[in-house]
PDB file of C-alpha atoms in Angstrom:
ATOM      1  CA  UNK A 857      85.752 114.711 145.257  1.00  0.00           C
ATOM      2  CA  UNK A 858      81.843 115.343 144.243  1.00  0.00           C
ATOM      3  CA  UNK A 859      82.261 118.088 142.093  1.00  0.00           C
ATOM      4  CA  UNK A 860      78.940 118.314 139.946  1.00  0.00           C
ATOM      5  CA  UNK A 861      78.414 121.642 140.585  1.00  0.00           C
ATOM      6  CA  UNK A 862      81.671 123.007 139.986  1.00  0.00           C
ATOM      7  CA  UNK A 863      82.018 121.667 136.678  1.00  0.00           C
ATOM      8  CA  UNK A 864      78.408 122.834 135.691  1.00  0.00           C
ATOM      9  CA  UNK A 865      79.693 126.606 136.670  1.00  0.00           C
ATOM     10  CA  UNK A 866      83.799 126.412 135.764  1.00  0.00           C
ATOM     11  CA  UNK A 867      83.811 124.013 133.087  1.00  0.00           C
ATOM     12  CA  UNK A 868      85.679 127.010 130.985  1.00  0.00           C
ATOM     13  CA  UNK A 869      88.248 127.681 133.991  1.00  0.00           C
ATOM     14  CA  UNK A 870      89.692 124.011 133.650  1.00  0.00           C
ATOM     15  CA  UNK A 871      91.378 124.584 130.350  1.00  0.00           C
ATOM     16  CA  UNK A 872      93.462 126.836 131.658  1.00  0.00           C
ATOM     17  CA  UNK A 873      94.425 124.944 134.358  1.00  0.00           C
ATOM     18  CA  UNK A 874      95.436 121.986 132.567  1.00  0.00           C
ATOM     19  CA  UNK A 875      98.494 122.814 131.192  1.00  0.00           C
ATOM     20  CA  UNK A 876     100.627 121.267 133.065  1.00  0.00           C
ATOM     21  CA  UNK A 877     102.046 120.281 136.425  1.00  0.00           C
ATOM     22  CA  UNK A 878     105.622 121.117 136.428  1.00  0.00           C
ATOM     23  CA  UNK A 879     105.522 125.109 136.248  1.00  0.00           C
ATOM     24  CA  UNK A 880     102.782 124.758 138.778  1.00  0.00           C
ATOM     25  CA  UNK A 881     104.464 123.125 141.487  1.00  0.00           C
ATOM     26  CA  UNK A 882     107.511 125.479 141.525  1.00  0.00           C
ATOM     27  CA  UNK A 883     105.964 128.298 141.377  1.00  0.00           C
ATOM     28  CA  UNK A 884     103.928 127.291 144.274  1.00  0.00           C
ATOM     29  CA  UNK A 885     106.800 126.978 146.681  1.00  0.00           C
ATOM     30  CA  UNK A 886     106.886 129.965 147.829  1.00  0.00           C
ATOM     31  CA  UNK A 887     103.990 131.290 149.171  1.00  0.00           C
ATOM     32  CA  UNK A 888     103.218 133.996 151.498  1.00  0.00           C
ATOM     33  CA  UNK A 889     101.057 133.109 155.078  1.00  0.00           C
ATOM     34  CA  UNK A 890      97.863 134.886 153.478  1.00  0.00           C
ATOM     35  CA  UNK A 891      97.533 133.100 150.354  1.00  0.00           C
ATOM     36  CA  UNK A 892      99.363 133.041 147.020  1.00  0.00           C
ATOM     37  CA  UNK A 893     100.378 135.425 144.659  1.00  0.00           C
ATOM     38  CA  UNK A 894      98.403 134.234 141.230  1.00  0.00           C
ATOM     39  CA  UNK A 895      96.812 137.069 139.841  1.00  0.00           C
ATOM     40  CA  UNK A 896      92.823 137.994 141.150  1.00  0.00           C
ATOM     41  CA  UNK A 897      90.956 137.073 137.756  1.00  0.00           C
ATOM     42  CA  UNK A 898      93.597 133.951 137.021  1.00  0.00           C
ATOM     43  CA  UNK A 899      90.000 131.699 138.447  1.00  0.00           C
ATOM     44  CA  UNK A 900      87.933 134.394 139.591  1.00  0.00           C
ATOM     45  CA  UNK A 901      85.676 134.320 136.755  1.00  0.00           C
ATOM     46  CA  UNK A 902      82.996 136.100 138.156  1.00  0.00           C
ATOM     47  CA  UNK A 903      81.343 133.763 140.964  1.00  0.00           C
ATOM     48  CA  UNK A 904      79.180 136.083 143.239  1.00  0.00           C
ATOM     49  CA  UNK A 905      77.471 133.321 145.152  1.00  0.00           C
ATOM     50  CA  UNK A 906      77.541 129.956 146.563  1.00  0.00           C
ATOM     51  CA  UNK A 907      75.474 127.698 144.435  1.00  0.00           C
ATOM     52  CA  UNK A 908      72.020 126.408 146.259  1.00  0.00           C
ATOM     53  CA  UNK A 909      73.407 122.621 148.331  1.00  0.00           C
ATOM     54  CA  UNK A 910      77.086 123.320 147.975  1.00  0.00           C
ATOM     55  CA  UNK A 911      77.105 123.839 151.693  1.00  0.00           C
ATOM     56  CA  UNK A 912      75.489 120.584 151.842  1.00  0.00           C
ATOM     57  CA  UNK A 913      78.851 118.839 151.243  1.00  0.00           C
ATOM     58  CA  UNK A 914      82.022 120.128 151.708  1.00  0.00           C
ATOM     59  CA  UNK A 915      83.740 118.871 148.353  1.00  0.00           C
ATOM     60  CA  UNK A 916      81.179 120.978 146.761  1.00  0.00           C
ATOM     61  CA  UNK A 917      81.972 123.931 148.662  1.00  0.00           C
ATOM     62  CA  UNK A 918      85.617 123.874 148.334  1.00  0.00           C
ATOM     63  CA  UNK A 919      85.422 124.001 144.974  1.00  0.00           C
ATOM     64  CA  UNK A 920      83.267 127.245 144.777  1.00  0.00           C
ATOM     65  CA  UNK A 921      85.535 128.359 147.325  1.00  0.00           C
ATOM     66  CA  UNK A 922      88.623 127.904 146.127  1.00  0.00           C
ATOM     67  CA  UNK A 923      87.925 130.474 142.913  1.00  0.00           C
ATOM     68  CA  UNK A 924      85.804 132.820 144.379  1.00  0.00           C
ATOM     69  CA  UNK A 925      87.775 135.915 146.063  1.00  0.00           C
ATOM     70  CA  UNK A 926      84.222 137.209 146.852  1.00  0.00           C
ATOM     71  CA  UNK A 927      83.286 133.883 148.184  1.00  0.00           C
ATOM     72  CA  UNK A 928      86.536 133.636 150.268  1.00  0.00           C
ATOM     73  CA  UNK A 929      85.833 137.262 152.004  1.00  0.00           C
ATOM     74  CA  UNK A 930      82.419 135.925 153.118  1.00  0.00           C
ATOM     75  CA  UNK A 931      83.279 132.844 153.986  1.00  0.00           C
ATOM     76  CA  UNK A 932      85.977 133.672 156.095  1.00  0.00           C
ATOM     77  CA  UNK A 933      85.976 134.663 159.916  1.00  0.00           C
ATOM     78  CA  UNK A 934      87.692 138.204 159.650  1.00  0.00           C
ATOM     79  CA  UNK A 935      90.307 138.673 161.625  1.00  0.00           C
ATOM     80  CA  UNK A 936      91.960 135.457 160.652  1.00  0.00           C
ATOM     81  CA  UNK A 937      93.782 133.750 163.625  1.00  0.00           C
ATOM     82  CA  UNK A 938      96.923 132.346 162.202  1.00  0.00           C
ATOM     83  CA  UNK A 939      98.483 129.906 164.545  1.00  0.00           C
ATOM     84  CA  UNK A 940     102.424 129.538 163.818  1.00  0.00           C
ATOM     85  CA  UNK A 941     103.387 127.481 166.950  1.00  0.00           C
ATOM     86  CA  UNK A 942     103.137 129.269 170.134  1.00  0.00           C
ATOM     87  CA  UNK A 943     102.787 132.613 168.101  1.00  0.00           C
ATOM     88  CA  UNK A 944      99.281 133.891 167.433  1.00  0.00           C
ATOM     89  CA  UNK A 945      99.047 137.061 164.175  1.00  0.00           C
ATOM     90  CA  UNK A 946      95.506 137.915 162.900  1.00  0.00           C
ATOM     91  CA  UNK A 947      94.515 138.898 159.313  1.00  0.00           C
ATOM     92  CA  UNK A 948      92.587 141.297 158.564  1.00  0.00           C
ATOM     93  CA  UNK A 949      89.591 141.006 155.522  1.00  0.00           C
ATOM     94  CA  UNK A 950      92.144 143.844 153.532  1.00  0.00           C
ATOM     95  CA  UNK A 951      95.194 142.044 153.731  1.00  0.00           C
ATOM     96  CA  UNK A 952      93.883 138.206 152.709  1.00  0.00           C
ATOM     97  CA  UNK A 953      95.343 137.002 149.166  1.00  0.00           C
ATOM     98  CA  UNK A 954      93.086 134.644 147.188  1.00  0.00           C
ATOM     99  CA  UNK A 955      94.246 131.309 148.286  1.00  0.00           C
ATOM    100  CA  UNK A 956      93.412 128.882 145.422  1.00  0.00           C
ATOM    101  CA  UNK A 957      94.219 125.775 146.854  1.00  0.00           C
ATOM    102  CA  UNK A 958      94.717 123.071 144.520  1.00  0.00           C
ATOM    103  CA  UNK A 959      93.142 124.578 141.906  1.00  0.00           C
ATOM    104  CA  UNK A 960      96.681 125.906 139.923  1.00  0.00           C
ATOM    105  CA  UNK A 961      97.575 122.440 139.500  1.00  0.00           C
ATOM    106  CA  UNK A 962      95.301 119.834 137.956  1.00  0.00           C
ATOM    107  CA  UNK A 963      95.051 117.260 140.218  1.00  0.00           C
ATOM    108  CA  UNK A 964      94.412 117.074 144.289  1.00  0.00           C
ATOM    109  CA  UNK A 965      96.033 114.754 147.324  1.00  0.00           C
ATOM    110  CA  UNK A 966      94.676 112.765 150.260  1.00  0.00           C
ATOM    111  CA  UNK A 967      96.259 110.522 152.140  1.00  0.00           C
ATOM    112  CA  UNK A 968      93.693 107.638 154.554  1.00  0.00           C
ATOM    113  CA  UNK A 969      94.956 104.945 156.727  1.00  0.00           C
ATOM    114  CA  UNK A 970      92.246 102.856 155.808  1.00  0.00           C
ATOM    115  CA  UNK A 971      89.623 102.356 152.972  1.00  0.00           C
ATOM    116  CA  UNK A 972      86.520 102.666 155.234  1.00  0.00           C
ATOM    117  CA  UNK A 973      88.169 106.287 155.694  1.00  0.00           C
ATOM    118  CA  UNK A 974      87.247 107.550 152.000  1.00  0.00           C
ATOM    119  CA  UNK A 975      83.605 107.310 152.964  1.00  0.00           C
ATOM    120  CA  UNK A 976      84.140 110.526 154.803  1.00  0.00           C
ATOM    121  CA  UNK A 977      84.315 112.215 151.694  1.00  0.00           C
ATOM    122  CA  UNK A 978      80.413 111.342 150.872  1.00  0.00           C
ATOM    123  CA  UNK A 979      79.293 112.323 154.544  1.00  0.00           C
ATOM    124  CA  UNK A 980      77.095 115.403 155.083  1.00  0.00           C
ATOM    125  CA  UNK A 981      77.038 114.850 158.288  1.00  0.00           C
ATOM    126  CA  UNK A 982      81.134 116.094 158.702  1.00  0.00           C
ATOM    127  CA  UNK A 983      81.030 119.499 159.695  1.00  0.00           C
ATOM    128  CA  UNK A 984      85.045 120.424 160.437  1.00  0.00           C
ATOM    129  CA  UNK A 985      87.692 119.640 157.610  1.00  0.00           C
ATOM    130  CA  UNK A 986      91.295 120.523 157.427  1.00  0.00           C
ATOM    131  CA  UNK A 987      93.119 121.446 154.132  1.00  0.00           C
ATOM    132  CA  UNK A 988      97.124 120.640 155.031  1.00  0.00           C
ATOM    133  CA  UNK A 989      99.078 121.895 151.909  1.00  0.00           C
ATOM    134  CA  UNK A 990     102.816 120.081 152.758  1.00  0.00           C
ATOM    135  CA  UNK A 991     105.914 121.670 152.211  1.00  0.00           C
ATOM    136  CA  UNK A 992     107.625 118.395 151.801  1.00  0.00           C
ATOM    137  CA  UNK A 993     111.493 120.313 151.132  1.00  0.00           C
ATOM    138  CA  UNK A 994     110.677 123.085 153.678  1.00  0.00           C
ATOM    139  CA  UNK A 995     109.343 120.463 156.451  1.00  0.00           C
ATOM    140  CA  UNK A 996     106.359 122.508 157.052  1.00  0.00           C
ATOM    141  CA  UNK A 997     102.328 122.313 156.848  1.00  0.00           C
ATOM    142  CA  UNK A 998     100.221 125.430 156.687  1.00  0.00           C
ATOM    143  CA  UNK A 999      96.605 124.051 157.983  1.00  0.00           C
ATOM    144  CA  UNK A1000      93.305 125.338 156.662  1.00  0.00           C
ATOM    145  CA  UNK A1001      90.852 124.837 159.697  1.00  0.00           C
ATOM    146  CA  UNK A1002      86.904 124.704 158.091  1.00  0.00           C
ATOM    147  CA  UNK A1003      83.834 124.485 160.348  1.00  0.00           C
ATOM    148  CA  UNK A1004      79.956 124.312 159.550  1.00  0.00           C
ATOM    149  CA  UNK A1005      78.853 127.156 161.333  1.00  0.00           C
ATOM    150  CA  UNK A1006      75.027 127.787 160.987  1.00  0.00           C
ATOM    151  CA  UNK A1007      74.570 125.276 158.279  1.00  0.00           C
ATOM    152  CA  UNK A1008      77.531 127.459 155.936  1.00  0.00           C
ATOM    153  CA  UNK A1009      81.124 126.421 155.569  1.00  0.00           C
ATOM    154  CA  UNK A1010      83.416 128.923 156.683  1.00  0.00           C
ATOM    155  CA  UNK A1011      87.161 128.855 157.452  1.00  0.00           C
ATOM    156  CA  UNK A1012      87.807 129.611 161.177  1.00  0.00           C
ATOM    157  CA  UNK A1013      91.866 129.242 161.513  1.00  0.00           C
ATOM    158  CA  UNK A1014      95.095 128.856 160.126  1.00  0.00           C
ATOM    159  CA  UNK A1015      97.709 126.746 161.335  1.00  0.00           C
ATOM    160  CA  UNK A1016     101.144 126.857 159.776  1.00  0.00           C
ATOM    161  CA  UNK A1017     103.659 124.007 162.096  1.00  0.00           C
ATOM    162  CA  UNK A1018     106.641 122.032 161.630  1.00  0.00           C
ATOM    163  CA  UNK A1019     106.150 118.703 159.612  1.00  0.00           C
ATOM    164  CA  UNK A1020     107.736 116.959 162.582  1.00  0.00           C
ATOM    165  CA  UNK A1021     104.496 117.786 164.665  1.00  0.00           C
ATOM    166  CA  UNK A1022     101.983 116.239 162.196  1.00  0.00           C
ATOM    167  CA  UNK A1023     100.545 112.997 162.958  1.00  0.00           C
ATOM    168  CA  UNK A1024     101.415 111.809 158.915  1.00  0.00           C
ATOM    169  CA  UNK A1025     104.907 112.585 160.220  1.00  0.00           C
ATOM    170  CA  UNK A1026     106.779 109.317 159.981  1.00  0.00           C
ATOM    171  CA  UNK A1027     104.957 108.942 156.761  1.00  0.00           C
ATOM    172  CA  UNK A1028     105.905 112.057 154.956  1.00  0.00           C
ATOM    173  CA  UNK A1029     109.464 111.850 155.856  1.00  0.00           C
ATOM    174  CA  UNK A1030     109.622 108.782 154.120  1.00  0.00           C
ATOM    175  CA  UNK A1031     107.317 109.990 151.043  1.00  0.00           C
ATOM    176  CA  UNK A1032     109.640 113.342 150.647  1.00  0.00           C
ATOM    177  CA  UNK A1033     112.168 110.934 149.861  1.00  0.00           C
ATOM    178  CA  UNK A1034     110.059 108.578 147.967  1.00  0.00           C
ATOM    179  CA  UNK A1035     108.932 110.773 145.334  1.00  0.00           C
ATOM    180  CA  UNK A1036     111.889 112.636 144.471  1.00  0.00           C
ATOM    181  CA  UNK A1037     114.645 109.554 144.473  1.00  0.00           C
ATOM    182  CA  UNK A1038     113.918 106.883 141.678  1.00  0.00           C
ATOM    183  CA  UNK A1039     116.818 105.005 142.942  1.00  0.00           C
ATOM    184  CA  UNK A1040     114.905 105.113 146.738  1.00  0.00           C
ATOM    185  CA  UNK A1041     111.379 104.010 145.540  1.00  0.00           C
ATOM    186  CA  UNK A1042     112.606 100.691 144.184  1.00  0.00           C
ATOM    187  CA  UNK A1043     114.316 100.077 147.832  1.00  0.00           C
ATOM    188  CA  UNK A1044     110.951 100.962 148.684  1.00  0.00           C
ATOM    189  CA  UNK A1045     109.394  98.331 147.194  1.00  0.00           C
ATOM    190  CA  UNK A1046     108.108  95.065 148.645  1.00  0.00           C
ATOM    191  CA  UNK A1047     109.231  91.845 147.668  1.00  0.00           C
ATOM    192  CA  UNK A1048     106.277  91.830 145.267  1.00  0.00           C
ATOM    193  CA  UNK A1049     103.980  94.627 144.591  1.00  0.00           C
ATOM    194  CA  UNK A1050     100.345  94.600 143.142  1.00  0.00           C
ATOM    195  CA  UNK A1051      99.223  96.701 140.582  1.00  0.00           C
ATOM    196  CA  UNK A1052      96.474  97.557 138.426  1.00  0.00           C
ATOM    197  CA  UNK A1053      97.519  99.925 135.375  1.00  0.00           C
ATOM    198  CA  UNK A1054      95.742 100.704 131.710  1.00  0.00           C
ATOM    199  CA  UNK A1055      96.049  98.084 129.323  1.00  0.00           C
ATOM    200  CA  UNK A1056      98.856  98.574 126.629  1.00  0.00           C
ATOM    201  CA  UNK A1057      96.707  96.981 123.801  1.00  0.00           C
ATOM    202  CA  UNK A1058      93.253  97.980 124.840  1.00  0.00           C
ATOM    203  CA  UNK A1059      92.659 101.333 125.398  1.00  0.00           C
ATOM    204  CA  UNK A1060      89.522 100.314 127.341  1.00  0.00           C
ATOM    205  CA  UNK A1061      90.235  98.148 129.929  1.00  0.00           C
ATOM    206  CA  UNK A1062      93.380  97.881 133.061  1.00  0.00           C
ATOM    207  CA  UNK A1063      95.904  94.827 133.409  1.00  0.00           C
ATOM    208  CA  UNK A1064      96.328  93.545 137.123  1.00  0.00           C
ATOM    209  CA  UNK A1065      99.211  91.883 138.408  1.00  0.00           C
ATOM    210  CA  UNK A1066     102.444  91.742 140.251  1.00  0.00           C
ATOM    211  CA  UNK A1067     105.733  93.105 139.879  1.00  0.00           C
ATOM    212  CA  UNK A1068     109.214  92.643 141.594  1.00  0.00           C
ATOM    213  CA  UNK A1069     110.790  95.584 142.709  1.00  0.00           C
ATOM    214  CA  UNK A1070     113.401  95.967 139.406  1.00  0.00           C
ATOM    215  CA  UNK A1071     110.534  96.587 137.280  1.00  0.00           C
ATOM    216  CA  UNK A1072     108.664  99.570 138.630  1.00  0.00           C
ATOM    217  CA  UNK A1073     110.255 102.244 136.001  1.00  0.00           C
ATOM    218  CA  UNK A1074     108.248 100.327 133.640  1.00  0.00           C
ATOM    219  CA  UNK A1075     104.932 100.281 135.395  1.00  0.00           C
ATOM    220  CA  UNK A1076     105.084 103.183 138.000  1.00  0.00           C
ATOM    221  CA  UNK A1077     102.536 105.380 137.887  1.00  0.00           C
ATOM    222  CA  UNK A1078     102.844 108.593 135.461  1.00  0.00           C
ATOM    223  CA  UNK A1079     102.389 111.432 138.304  1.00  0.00           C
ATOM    224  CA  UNK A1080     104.243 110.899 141.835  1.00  0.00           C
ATOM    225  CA  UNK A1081     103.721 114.610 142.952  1.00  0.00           C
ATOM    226  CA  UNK A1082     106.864 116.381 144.798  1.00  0.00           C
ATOM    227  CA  UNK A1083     107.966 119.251 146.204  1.00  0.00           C
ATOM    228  CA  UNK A1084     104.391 120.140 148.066  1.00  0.00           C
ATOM    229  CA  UNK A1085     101.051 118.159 148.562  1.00  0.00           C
ATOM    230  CA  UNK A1086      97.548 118.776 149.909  1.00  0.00           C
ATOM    231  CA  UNK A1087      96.029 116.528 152.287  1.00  0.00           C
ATOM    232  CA  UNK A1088      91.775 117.047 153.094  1.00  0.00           C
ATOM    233  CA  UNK A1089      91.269 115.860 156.853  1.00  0.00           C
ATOM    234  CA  UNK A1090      87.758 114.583 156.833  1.00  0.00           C
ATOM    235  CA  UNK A1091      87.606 113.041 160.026  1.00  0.00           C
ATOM    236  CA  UNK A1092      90.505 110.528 159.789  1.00  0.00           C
ATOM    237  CA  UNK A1093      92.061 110.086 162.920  1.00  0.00           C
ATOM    238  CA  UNK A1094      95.739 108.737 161.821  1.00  0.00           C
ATOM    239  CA  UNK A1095      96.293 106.744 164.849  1.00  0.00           C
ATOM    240  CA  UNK A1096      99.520 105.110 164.860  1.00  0.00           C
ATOM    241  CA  UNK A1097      98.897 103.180 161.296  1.00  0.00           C
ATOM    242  CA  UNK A1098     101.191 100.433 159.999  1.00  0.00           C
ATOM    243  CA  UNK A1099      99.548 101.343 156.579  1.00  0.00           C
ATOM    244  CA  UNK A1100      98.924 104.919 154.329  1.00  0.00           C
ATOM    245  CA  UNK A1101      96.744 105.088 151.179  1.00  0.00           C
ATOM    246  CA  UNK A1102      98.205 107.833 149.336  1.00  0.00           C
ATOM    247  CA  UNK A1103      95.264 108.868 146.641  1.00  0.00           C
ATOM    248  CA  UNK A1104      95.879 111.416 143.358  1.00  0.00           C
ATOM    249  CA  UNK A1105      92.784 112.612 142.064  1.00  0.00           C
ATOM    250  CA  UNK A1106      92.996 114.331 138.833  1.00  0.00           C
ATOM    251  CA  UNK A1107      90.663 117.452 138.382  1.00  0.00           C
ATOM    252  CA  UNK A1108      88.434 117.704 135.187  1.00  0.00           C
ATOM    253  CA  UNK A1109      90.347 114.735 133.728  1.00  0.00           C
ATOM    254  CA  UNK A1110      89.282 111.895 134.773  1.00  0.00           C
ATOM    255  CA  UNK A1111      92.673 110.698 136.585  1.00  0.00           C
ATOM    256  CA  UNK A1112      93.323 108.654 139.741  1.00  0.00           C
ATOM    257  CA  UNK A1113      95.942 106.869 141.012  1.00  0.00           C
ATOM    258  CA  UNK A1114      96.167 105.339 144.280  1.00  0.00           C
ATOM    259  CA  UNK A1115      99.425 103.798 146.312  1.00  0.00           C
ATOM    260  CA  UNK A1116      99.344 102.011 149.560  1.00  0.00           C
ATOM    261  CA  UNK A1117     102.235 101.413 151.845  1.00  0.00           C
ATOM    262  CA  UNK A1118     102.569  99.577 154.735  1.00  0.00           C
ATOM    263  CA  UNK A1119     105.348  99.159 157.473  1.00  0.00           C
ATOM    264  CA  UNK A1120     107.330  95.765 157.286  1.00  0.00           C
ATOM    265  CA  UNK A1121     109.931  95.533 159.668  1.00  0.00           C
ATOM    266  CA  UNK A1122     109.884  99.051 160.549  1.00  0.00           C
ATOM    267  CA  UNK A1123     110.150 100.172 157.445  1.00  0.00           C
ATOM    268  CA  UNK A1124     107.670 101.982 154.888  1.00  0.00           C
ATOM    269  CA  UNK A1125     106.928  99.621 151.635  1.00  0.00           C
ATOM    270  CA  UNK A1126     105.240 100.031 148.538  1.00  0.00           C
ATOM    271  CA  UNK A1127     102.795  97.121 149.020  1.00  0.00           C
ATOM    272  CA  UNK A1128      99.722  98.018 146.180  1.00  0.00           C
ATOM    273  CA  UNK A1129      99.669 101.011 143.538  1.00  0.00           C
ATOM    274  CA  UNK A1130      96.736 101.585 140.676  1.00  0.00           C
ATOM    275  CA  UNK A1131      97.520 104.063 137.787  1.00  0.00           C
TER     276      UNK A1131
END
């Protein structure tokens, strides 16, 4: 993500979200349907406004967003309609909790069936966007519905589903399992993977390769996030894809980390990774 101006503004909130990914991701498994339950001045440090062009694109947007409880109460159409299948609740501007999205954890998840598909992400002309945050162990994805209404971002809906129903479904099935069983991600493997990973002996410049299945422990890459993910739903379209680009983008610290799998004989490989 583009995220100039939020590192101009928060630049001092990133330090304390840093710390570490572990704590994060439990204690983000259980959340209510609102939002979560981190305390209002953990990142609300004070934002009163949207910054002049954040509206402009939507990664800069989000990221004011995300750590602004004032922003979120403006920005949001009050009553909320929260869509849990055929059932239809509303939320009311008193009772939303400060969802933070991504931002307790120091790094952020897409997933693209293509390349062309990243471009999205540097498009002003995209005017809806979908935040899925993935309950991988719980099977379930809570869907933050955005829509440029009037030239502003605002978030129109909530959608909260079965994983089963997503379109990434076949894919996420096999990634819940992927990224919590070591022994599974080397049967995941294809016959030969490529790679591109930092160079051991030169701490400025990446090694590029292949690898056999029996020696990804040494060379996987150093974050395979479990238990929940985020997804951003530019515009991709996620026909039904024979191939998945699963991106990591690290927030305020320069890390990325891409993997791409493809279906060979039915089955979901690890064809290409970069770390």
């Amino acid at each position: 993500m583009r995220k100039c101006v939020y590192l101009m503004v928060f630049v001092g909130v990133f330090a304390a979200l840093t710390t570490g990914c572990s704590d994060r991701k439990a204690a983000g498994s259980n959340e209510s349907l609102a939002g979560d339950s981190l305390p209002a001045d953990t990142l609300d440090q004070g934002i009163t406004e949207m910054p002049r062009g954040a509206d402009e694109l939507f990664d800069d947007f989000i990221f004011n967003f995300a750590v602004s409880r004032k922003l979120q109460l403006e920005r949001i159409s009050f009553p909320l309609e929260v869509k849990r299948g055929a059932k239809v609740e509303h939320v009311a501007k008193k009772q939303w909790k400060t969802e933070h999205f991504f931002m307790d954890q120091d790094y952020y998840t897409m997933i693209f069936d293509n390349r062309e598909e990243m471009e999205l992400t540097k498009d002003t002309a995209v005017s809806h966007v979908v935040i899925e945050k993935i309950y991988l162990n719980k099977k379930t994805v809570k869907q933050y519905v955005f829509n440029r209404v009037g030239g502003k971002w605002m978030m129109q809906e909530m959608h909260v589903d079965a994983m089963y129903q997503n379109n990434n479904a076949s894919f996420l099935q096999f990634y819940q399992r992927f990224a919590s069983d070591p022994e599974f991600q080397i049967e995941s493997m294809n016959e030969t993977v490529e790679f591109t990973s930092p160079n051991p002996d030169d701490d400025f410049s990446s090694q590029t390769g292949e690898i056999v299945p029996e020696q990804w422990p040494s060379f996987k890459p150093s974050l395979i996030p479990e238990g929940f993910i985020y997804n951003i739903i530019y515009g991709q379209q996620y026909k039904d894809s024979d191939q998945k680009i699963f991106v990591i983008h690290g927030i305020a610290n320069g890390f990325a980390s891409e993997m791409t799998f493809r279906k060979v004989n039915g089955k979901w490989k690890l064809v290409k990774f970069n770390s």
